Amino acid sequence: MSKTILITGAATGFGRDTAETLATAGHRVFASMRDVRGRNAAKAAELAAQGITVIELDVADDASVAAGVAAVLAQAGRIDVLINNAGLASAGVSEAFTADQAKILFNTNVVGVIRTTKAVLPAMRAASDGLIINIGSILGRVTFPFFGIYGATKFALEALTDSYRYELSQLGVDVALVQPSAYPTNMYEAIQQPADTARAEAYGEIGALPGKMFESFMGMFQGENAPNPHDVAAAIVTLIDTPKGSRPARVVVGQSFGADAINDAIAPVQHGAVEALGLGALATIAL
């Protein structure tokens, strides 16, 4: 059955591939991005040529999110699926990032999800139906040195996703989290690096490790067995096609580095915590 789907951060990477994949599957896709008439004009035109409607939407801006979601509802009358994909990455010595850099990262990766979800939920609640898919990371479960600030945003998304799932379960809205591993996307080209270079240099040989890790990832991405970024779009398609009430809360995509084991270990603990609060009924979505 065709669904109306809004995806954020659809200019490149996971977002673009997912938009194209869902459109090919017969869904009505609204692909949102920043600067549709400027630096992303060519990308917007390429998506439009495939029958995908492109929407101007900056998840870091309240007014832009409100206007973008309103435009989708004006054209389609509903939003069946929201895919919170837009995000920024960062890597480097944590001490060397400025507070302003951290604010930008959290405003996009965490508050951006809150903004877009808040804008979409009234329509979903009115319909007593909907699906929200948040694109997290295995770094929301396991921690890599030098990815601490980025990981902190993804750890935050873990808590947000769980809370939304419980709070919306009796209103017919489902919430799921996709946890990708490292994949060759443009995210690494635009990765945020520490602005305080003097602090990074003060770490000596330790400060050089992020660069070596980055080189290792690039080598892996260019190898014969490089991971396929399309894995993420495929996982999203499966979540959308899975009947409500049967969807997993989390899906690891790619090399897990133990994130799947953590998911399995935490699930009963989390369920027990909600049961202890007398809120166990919120763990099952109302059909």
CSV table of C-alpha atoms in Angstrom, one decimal:
chain,number,residue,atom,x,y,z
A,1,MET,CA,0.0,0.0,0.0
A,2,SER,CA,1.4,3.4,-1.0
A,3,LYS,CA,2.3,5.7,1.8
A,4,THR,CA,3.1,9.4,2.1
A,5,ILE,CA,6.6,9.7,3.4
A,6,LEU,CA,8.6,12.7,4.5
A,7,ILE,CA,12.4,12.3,4.8
A,8,THR,CA,14.8,14.9,6.1
A,9,GLY,CA,18.4,15.3,4.9
A,10,ALA,CA,17.6,13.8,1.5
A,11,ALA,CA,20.1,15.7,-0.7
A,12,THR,CA,22.8,13.0,-0.5
A,13,GLY,CA,23.8,9.8,1.3
A,14,PHE,CA,21.4,7.6,3.1
A,15,GLY,CA,18.6,10.2,2.7
A,16,ARG,CA,18.8,10.4,-1.1
A,17,ASP,CA,19.1,6.7,-1.6
A,18,THR,CA,16.2,6.0,0.7
A,19,ALA,CA,14.0,8.6,-1.1
A,20,GLU,CA,14.8,7.1,-4.4
A,21,THR,CA,14.2,3.6,-3.2
A,22,LEU,CA,10.9,4.4,-1.6
A,23,ALA,CA,9.7,6.3,-4.7
A,24,THR,CA,10.6,3.3,-6.9
A,25,ALA,CA,8.6,1.1,-4.5
A,26,GLY,CA,5.5,3.2,-5.3
A,27,HIS,CA,5.3,5.5,-2.3
A,28,ARG,CA,4.7,9.2,-2.5
A,29,VAL,CA,8.0,10.7,-1.3
A,30,PHE,CA,8.7,14.2,0.0
A,31,ALA,CA,12.4,14.7,0.1
A,32,SER,CA,13.5,17.6,2.2
A,33,MET,CA,16.8,19.5,2.3
A,34,ARG,CA,18.3,22.9,2.8
A,35,ASP,CA,19.0,25.5,0.1
A,36,VAL,CA,16.8,23.9,-2.6
A,37,ARG,CA,17.2,26.9,-4.9
A,38,GLY,CA,20.9,27.3,-4.2
A,39,ARG,CA,23.7,24.8,-3.6
A,40,ASN,CA,21.3,21.9,-3.6
A,41,ALA,CA,19.3,23.0,-6.7
A,42,ALA,CA,20.9,20.3,-9.0
A,43,LYS,CA,20.2,17.6,-6.5
A,44,ALA,CA,16.6,18.8,-6.1
A,45,ALA,CA,16.1,18.7,-9.8
A,46,GLU,CA,17.5,15.2,-10.1
A,47,LEU,CA,15.0,14.0,-7.5
A,48,ALA,CA,12.1,15.9,-9.0
A,49,ALA,CA,12.9,14.2,-12.3
A,50,GLN,CA,12.1,10.9,-10.6
A,51,GLY,CA,8.7,12.0,-9.4
A,52,ILE,CA,9.9,12.9,-5.9
A,53,THR,CA,8.6,16.2,-4.5
A,54,VAL,CA,11.4,18.2,-3.0
A,55,ILE,CA,10.7,20.4,0.1
A,56,GLU,CA,12.8,23.1,1.6
A,57,LEU,CA,13.4,22.2,5.2
A,58,ASP,CA,16.2,22.9,7.6
A,59,VAL,CA,15.9,20.8,10.8
A,60,ALA,CA,18.0,23.3,12.7
A,61,ASP,CA,15.4,26.1,12.2
A,62,ASP,CA,11.9,26.2,13.8
A,63,ALA,CA,10.2,28.3,11.1
A,64,SER,CA,11.7,26.2,8.3
A,65,VAL,CA,10.5,22.9,9.8
A,66,ALA,CA,7.0,24.3,10.4
A,67,ALA,CA,6.8,25.6,6.8
A,68,GLY,CA,8.2,22.4,5.3
A,69,VAL,CA,5.8,20.1,7.1
A,70,ALA,CA,2.8,22.5,6.4
A,71,ALA,CA,3.8,22.3,2.7
A,72,VAL,CA,3.7,18.5,2.7
A,73,LEU,CA,0.3,18.4,4.5
A,74,ALA,CA,-1.1,21.0,2.1
A,75,GLN,CA,-0.2,18.9,-0.9
A,76,ALA,CA,-0.8,15.4,0.5
A,77,GLY,CA,-3.2,15.9,3.3
A,78,ARG,CA,-1.3,13.4,5.5
A,79,ILE,CA,2.1,12.1,6.5
A,80,ASP,CA,2.2,8.4,7.0
A,81,VAL,CA,5.9,8.0,7.7
A,82,LEU,CA,8.5,10.5,8.9
A,83,ILE,CA,12.2,9.5,8.5
A,84,ASN,CA,14.4,11.7,10.7
A,85,ASN,CA,17.6,11.2,8.7
A,86,ALA,CA,19.3,14.7,8.6
A,87,GLY,CA,22.4,14.9,10.7
A,88,LEU,CA,26.0,16.0,11.1
A,89,ALA,CA,29.1,14.0,12.1
A,90,SER,CA,32.1,15.0,14.1
A,91,ALA,CA,35.5,13.4,14.9
A,92,GLY,CA,38.5,14.5,16.8
A,93,VAL,CA,39.9,15.1,20.3
A,94,SER,CA,36.8,16.0,22.3
A,95,GLU,CA,38.6,18.7,24.3
A,96,ALA,CA,39.4,20.5,21.1
A,97,PHE,CA,35.8,21.1,20.0
A,98,THR,CA,34.4,24.4,21.0
A,99,ALA,CA,31.1,24.7,22.8
A,100,ASP,CA,29.6,26.4,19.8
A,101,GLN,CA,30.5,23.4,17.6
A,102,ALA,CA,28.8,21.1,20.1
A,103,LYS,CA,25.7,23.3,20.1
A,104,ILE,CA,25.5,23.0,16.3
A,105,LEU,CA,25.8,19.2,16.4
A,106,PHE,CA,23.1,18.8,19.1
A,107,ASN,CA,20.8,21.4,17.4
A,108,THR,CA,20.9,19.3,14.3
A,109,ASN,CA,21.1,15.7,15.5
A,110,VAL,CA,18.9,15.9,18.6
A,111,VAL,CA,16.8,19.1,18.7
A,112,GLY,CA,16.3,18.8,14.9
A,113,VAL,CA,14.5,15.4,15.5
A,114,ILE,CA,12.4,17.0,18.2
A,115,ARG,CA,11.4,19.9,15.9
A,116,THR,CA,10.4,17.7,13.0
A,117,THR,CA,8.6,15.1,15.1
A,118,LYS,CA,6.7,17.8,16.9
A,119,ALA,CA,5.6,19.3,13.6
A,120,VAL,CA,4.4,16.0,12.2
A,121,LEU,CA,2.8,14.5,15.2
A,122,PRO,CA,-0.5,16.4,15.3
A,123,ALA,CA,-1.5,15.0,11.9
A,124,MET,CA,-0.4,11.5,12.9
A,125,ARG,CA,-2.3,11.6,16.2
A,126,ALA,CA,-5.4,12.9,14.4
A,127,ALA,CA,-5.2,9.9,12.1
A,128,SER,CA,-4.4,7.5,15.0
A,129,ASP,CA,-1.7,6.1,12.7
A,130,GLY,CA,1.8,6.8,11.6
A,131,LEU,CA,5.4,5.6,11.7
A,132,ILE,CA,8.5,7.6,12.8
A,133,ILE,CA,11.9,6.2,11.9
A,134,ASN,CA,14.9,7.8,13.5
A,135,ILE,CA,18.3,7.3,12.0
A,136,GLY,CA,20.7,6.8,14.9
A,137,SER,CA,24.1,5.0,14.9
A,138,ILE,CA,25.8,2.1,16.5
A,139,LEU,CA,27.7,4.9,18.3
A,140,GLY,CA,24.5,5.5,20.3
A,141,ARG,CA,25.3,2.1,21.9
A,142,VAL,CA,29.1,1.7,21.8
A,143,THR,CA,31.6,4.5,22.1
A,144,PHE,CA,34.6,5.0,19.7
A,145,PRO,CA,37.4,7.3,21.1
A,146,PHE,CA,37.4,10.7,19.3
A,147,PHE,CA,33.7,10.3,18.3
A,148,GLY,CA,32.4,11.2,21.8
A,149,ILE,CA,30.5,14.4,21.0
A,150,TYR,CA,28.8,12.8,17.9
A,151,GLY,CA,28.1,9.7,19.9
A,152,ALA,CA,26.6,11.8,22.7
A,153,THR,CA,24.0,13.0,20.2
A,154,LYS,CA,23.2,9.5,19.1
A,155,PHE,CA,23.0,8.3,22.7
A,156,ALA,CA,20.5,11.1,23.3
A,157,LEU,CA,18.5,9.9,20.3
A,158,GLU,CA,18.2,6.4,21.9
A,159,ALA,CA,16.4,7.9,24.9
A,160,LEU,CA,14.2,10.1,22.8
A,161,THR,CA,13.2,7.3,20.5
A,162,ASP,CA,12.2,5.0,23.4
A,163,SER,CA,10.3,7.8,25.2
A,164,TYR,CA,8.4,8.7,22.0
A,165,ARG,CA,7.6,5.0,21.4
A,166,TYR,CA,6.0,4.7,24.9
A,167,GLU,CA,4.2,8.0,24.8
A,168,LEU,CA,2.7,7.5,21.4
A,169,SER,CA,1.9,3.7,21.5
A,170,GLN,CA,-1.7,4.1,22.6
A,171,LEU,CA,-2.3,6.8,20.0
A,172,GLY,CA,-1.5,4.5,17.1
A,173,VAL,CA,1.9,5.9,16.2
A,174,ASP,CA,4.9,3.6,15.9
A,175,VAL,CA,8.5,4.7,16.5
A,176,ALA,CA,11.6,2.8,15.5
A,177,LEU,CA,15.3,3.4,15.4
A,178,VAL,CA,17.8,2.4,12.7
A,179,GLN,CA,21.4,2.0,13.9
A,180,PRO,CA,23.8,2.1,11.0
A,181,SER,CA,27.5,1.3,11.3
A,182,ALA,CA,30.2,3.1,9.2
A,183,TYR,CA,29.3,3.4,5.5
A,184,PRO,CA,30.9,5.3,2.6
A,185,THR,CA,28.7,8.4,2.3
A,186,ASN,CA,29.3,12.1,2.0
A,187,MET,CA,29.0,12.4,5.8
A,188,TYR,CA,32.7,11.8,6.0
A,189,GLU,CA,33.4,14.6,3.5
A,190,ALA,CA,31.5,17.1,5.6
A,191,ILE,CA,32.6,15.8,9.0
A,192,GLN,CA,33.1,18.4,11.7
A,193,GLN,CA,36.6,18.6,13.1
A,194,PRO,CA,37.9,20.4,16.2
A,195,ALA,CA,38.2,24.2,15.8
A,196,ASP,CA,40.7,24.5,18.7
A,197,THR,CA,43.7,23.0,16.9
A,198,ALA,CA,46.1,24.1,19.6
A,199,ARG,CA,44.3,21.8,22.1
A,200,ALA,CA,44.4,18.9,19.6
A,201,GLU,CA,48.1,19.4,19.0
A,202,ALA,CA,48.7,19.4,22.8
A,203,TYR,CA,47.7,15.7,22.7
A,204,GLY,CA,50.8,14.8,20.7
A,205,GLU,CA,50.7,11.3,19.2
A,206,ILE,CA,47.2,10.7,20.7
A,207,GLY,CA,46.0,13.7,18.8
A,208,ALA,CA,47.1,12.1,15.6
A,209,LEU,CA,45.0,9.0,16.1
A,210,PRO,CA,41.7,10.5,14.7
A,211,GLY,CA,43.4,11.1,11.4
A,212,LYS,CA,44.7,7.5,11.3
A,213,MET,CA,41.3,6.2,12.1
A,214,PHE,CA,39.8,8.2,9.3
A,215,GLU,CA,42.4,6.8,6.9
A,216,SER,CA,41.5,3.3,8.0
A,217,PHE,CA,37.8,3.9,7.4
A,218,MET,CA,38.6,5.4,3.9
A,219,GLY,CA,40.7,2.3,3.1
A,220,MET,CA,37.9,0.0,4.2
A,221,PHE,CA,35.4,2.0,2.1
A,222,GLN,CA,37.5,1.6,-1.0
A,223,GLY,CA,38.2,-2.1,-0.6
A,224,GLU,CA,36.6,-4.9,-2.5
A,225,ASN,CA,34.4,-5.8,0.4
A,226,ALA,CA,33.3,-2.2,1.2
A,227,PRO,CA,30.0,-1.9,3.0
A,228,ASN,CA,27.0,-1.0,0.7
A,229,PRO,CA,25.2,2.2,1.9
A,230,HIS,CA,22.0,0.8,0.3
A,231,ASP,CA,21.7,-1.5,3.3
A,232,VAL,CA,20.2,1.4,5.2
A,233,ALA,CA,17.5,2.1,2.7
A,234,ALA,CA,16.7,-1.6,2.5
A,235,ALA,CA,16.3,-1.7,6.3
A,236,ILE,CA,14.0,1.3,6.2
A,237,VAL,CA,11.8,-0.3,3.5
A,238,THR,CA,11.5,-3.5,5.6
A,239,LEU,CA,10.4,-1.4,8.6
A,240,ILE,CA,7.8,0.4,6.6
A,241,ASP,CA,6.5,-2.9,5.1
A,242,THR,CA,6.3,-4.6,8.5
A,243,PRO,CA,2.8,-4.5,10.0
A,244,LYS,CA,2.3,-2.2,12.9
A,245,GLY,CA,2.7,-4.1,16.1
A,246,SER,CA,5.4,-6.3,14.7
A,247,ARG,CA,8.2,-3.8,14.1
A,248,PRO,CA,11.4,-4.1,16.1
A,249,ALA,CA,12.3,-1.2,18.3
A,250,ARG,CA,15.8,-1.1,16.9
A,251,VAL,CA,17.6,-2.4,13.8
A,252,VAL,CA,21.4,-2.6,13.5
A,253,VAL,CA,22.6,-2.2,10.0
A,254,GLY,CA,26.2,-3.2,9.1
A,255,GLN,CA,29.1,-4.2,11.4
A,256,SER,CA,27.6,-3.9,14.9
A,257,PHE,CA,30.7,-3.7,17.1
A,258,GLY,CA,28.5,-5.3,19.8
A,259,ALA,CA,25.6,-2.8,19.5
A,260,ASP,CA,23.2,-5.7,18.7
A,261,ALA,CA,24.4,-7.5,21.9
A,262,ILE,CA,23.8,-4.3,23.9
A,263,ASN,CA,20.3,-4.0,22.4
A,264,ASP,CA,19.5,-7.5,23.4
A,265,ALA,CA,20.8,-7.1,26.9
A,266,ILE,CA,19.1,-3.8,27.6
A,267,ALA,CA,15.7,-4.7,26.2
A,268,PRO,CA,14.5,-6.7,29.2
A,269,VAL,CA,16.0,-4.2,31.7
A,270,GLN,CA,14.2,-1.4,29.9
A,271,HIS,CA,10.9,-3.3,29.9
A,272,GLY,CA,11.3,-4.1,33.6
A,273,ALA,CA,11.8,-0.4,34.4
A,274,VAL,CA,8.6,0.5,32.6
A,275,GLU,CA,6.8,-2.3,34.3
A,276,ALA,CA,8.0,-1.1,37.7
A,277,LEU,CA,6.5,2.3,37.0
A,278,GLY,CA,3.1,0.5,36.3
A,279,LEU,CA,3.3,1.6,32.7
A,280,GLY,CA,3.9,-1.8,31.0
A,281,ALA,CA,0.8,-1.3,28.8
A,282,LEU,CA,2.7,1.5,26.9
A,283,ALA,CA,5.2,-1.1,25.6
A,284,THR,CA,2.6,-2.5,23.2
A,285,ILE,CA,1.3,-0.3,20.4
A,286,ALA,CA,-2.5,0.0,20.0
A,287,LEU,CA,-3.6,-1.3,16.6
